PDB file of C-alpha atoms in Angstrom:
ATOM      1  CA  UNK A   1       0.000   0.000   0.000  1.00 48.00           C
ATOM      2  CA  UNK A   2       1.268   3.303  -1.109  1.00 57.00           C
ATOM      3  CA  UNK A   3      -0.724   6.278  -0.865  1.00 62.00           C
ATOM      4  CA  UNK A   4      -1.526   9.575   0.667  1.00 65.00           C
ATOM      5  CA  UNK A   5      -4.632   9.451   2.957  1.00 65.00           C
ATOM      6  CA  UNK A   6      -6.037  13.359   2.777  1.00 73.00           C
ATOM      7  CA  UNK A   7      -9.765  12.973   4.407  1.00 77.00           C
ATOM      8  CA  UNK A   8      -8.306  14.272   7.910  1.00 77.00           C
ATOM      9  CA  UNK A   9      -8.208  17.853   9.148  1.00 80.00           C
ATOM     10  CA  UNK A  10      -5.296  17.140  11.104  1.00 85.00           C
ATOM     11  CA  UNK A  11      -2.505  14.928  11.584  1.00 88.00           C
ATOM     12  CA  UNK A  12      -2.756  11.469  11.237  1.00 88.00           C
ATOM     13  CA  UNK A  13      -1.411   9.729  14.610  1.00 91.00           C
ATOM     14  CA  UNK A  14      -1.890   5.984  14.079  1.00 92.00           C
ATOM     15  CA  UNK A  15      -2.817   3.684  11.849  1.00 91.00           C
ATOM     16  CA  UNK A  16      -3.637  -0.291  12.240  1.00 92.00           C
ATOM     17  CA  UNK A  17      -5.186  -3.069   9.660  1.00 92.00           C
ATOM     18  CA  UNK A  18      -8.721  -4.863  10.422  1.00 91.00           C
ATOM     19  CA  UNK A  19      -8.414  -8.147  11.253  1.00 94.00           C
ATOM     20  CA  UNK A  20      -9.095  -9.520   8.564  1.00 94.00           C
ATOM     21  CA  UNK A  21      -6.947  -6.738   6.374  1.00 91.00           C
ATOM     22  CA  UNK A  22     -10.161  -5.626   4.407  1.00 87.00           C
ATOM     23  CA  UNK A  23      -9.284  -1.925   6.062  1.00 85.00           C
ATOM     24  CA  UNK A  24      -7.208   0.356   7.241  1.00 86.00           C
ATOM     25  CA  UNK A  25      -8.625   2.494  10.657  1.00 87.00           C
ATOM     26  CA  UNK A  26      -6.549   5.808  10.422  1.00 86.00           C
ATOM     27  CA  UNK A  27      -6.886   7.953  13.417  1.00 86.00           C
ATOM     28  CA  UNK A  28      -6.134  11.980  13.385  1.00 86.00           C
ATOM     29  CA  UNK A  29      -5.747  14.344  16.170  1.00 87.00           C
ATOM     30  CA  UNK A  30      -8.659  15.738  14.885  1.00 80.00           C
ATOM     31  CA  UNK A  31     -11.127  12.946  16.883  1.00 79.00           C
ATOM     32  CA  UNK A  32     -11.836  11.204  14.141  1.00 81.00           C
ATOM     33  CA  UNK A  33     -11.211   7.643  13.051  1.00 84.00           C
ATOM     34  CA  UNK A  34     -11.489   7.162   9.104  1.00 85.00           C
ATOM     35  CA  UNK A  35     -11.774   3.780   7.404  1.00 84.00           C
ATOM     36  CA  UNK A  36     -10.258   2.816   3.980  1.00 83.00           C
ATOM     37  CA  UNK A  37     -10.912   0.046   1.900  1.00 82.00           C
ATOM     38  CA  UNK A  38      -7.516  -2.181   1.350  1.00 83.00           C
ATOM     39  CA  UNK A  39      -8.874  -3.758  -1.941  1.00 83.00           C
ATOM     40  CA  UNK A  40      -9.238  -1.631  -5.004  1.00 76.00           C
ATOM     41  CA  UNK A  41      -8.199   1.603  -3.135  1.00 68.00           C
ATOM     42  CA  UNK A  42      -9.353   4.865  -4.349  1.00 68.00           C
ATOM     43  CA  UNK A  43      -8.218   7.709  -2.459  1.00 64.00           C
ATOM     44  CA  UNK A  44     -11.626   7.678  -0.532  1.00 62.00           C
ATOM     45  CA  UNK A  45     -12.107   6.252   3.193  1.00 56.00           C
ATOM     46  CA  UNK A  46     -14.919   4.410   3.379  1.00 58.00           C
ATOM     47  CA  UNK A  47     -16.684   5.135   6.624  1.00 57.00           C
ATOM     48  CA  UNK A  48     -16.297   8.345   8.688  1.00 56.00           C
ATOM     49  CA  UNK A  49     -16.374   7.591  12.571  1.00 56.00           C
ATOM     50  CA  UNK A  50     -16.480  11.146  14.678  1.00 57.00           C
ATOM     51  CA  UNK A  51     -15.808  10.187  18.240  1.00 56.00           C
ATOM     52  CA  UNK A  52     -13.498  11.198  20.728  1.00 54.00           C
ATOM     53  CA  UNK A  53     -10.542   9.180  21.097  1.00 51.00           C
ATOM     54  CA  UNK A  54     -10.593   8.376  24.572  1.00 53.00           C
ATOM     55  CA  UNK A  55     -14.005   6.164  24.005  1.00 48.00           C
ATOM     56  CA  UNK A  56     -11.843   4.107  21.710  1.00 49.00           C
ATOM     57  CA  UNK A  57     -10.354   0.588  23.049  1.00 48.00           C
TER      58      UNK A  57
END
């Protein structure tokens, strides 16, 4: 996988493959948490998850 992941607002601060390696959760110091599809990537994240981090396990 190489490509730039834009959706955020802010930086990126961790990253970390689904178990099963269908996506990729980024997370951003802007509370969010985006997911991107691993197969047939296209620049977009899939799902948009606003949340603040600390609810996050």
């Amino acid at each position: 996988l190489c490509a730039s992941l834009r959706a955020h607002s802010s930086s990126v601060t961790g990253l970390n493959f689904s178990h099963n390696d269908k996506y990729l959760a980024s997370v951003a110091e802007d509370d969010s948490v985006l997911l991107w599809p691993t197969k047939d990537f296209d620049g977009k994240e899939h799902k948009y998850i606003g949340c603040h981090l600390l609810h996050l396990k």
